[in-house]
PDB file of C-alpha atoms in Angstrom:
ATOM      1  CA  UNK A   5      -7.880  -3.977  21.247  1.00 51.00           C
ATOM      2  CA  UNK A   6     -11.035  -2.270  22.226  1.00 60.00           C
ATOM      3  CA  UNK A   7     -13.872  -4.664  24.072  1.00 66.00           C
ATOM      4  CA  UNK A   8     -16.646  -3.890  21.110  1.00 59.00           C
ATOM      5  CA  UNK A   9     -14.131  -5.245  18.348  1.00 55.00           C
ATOM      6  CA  UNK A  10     -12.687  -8.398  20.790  1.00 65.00           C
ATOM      7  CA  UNK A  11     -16.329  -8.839  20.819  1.00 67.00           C
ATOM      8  CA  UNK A  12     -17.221  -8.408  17.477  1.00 58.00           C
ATOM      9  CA  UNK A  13     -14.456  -9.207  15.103  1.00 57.00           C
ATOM     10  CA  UNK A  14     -15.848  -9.011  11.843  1.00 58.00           C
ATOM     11  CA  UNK A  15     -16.007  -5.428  12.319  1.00 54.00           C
ATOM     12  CA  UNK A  16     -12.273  -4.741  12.645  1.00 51.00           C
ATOM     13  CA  UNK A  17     -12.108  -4.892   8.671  1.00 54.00           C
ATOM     14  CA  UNK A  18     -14.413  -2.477   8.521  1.00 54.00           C
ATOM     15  CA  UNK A  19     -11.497  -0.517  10.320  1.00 53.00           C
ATOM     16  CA  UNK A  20      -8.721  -1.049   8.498  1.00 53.00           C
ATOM     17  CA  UNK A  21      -7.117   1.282   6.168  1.00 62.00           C
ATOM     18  CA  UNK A  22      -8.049   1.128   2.308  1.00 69.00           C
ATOM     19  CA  UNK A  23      -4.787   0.789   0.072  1.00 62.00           C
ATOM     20  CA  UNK A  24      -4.501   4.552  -1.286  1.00 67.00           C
ATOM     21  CA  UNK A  25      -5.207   4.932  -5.158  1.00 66.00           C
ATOM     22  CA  UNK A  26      -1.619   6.378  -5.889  1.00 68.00           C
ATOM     23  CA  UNK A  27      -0.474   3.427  -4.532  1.00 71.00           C
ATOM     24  CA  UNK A  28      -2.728   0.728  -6.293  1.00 69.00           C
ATOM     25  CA  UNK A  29      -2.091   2.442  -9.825  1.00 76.00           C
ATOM     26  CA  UNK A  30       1.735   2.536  -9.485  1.00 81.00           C
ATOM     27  CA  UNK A  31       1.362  -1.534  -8.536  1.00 79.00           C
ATOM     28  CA  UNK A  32      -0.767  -1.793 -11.870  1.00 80.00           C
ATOM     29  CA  UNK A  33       2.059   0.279 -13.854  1.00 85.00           C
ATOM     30  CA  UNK A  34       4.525  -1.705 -12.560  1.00 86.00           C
ATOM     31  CA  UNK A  35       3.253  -5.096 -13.052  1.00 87.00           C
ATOM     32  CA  UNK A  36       2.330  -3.074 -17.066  1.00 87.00           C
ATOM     33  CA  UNK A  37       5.851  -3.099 -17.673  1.00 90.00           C
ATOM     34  CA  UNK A  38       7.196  -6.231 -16.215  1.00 91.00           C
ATOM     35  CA  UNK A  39       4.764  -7.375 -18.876  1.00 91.00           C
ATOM     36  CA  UNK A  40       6.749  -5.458 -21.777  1.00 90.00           C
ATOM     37  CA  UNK A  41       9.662  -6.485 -20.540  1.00 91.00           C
ATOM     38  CA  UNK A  42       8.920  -9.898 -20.307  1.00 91.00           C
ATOM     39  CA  UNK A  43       7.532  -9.472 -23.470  1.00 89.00           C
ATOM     40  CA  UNK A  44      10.579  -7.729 -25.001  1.00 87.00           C
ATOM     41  CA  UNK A  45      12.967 -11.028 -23.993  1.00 87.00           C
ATOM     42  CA  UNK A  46      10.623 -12.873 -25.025  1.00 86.00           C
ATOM     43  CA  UNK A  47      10.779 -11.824 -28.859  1.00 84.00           C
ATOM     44  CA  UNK A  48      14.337 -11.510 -28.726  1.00 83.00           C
ATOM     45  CA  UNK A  49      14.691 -14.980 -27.406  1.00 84.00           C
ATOM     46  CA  UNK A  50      12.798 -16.459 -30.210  1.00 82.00           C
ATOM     47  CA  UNK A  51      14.719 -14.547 -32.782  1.00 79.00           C
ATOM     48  CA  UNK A  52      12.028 -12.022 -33.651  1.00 66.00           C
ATOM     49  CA  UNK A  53      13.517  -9.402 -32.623  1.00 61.00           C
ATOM     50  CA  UNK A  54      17.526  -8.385 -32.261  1.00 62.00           C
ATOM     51  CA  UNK A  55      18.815  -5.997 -29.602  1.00 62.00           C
ATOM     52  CA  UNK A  56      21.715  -4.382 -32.231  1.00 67.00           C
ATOM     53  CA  UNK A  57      18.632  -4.397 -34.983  1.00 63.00           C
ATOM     54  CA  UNK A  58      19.379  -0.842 -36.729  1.00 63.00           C
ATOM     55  CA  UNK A  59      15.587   1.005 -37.220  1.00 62.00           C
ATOM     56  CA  UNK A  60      14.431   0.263 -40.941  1.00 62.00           C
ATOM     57  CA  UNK A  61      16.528  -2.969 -41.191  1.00 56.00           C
ATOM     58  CA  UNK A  62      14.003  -5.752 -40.601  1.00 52.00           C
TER      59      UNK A  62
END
């Protein structure tokens, strides 16, 4: 650790590495579809939905 930021350490932030973009948006689609999956058991837990439910049999 340099003098200046032992000195001064509010400044180290200022330092540190951002989180890249690519990274924050695959966090955000991530966390998107633990959210439809969650979602999905959800439904079929409650009966609203069947996992063997043939499409255009409701």
């Amino acid at each position: 650790m340099s003098d200046h930021l032992r000195d001064h350490p509010d400044e180290s932030d200022a330092l540190a590495p951002e989180v890249p973009a690519h990274a924050a948006g695959s966090a955000g689609r991530v966390a998107g579809d633990l959210d439809d999956l969650f979602d999905t058991a959800r439904r079929r837990v409650q009966g609203a939905e069947s996992p063997w439910q043939r499409p255009g049999t409701a």
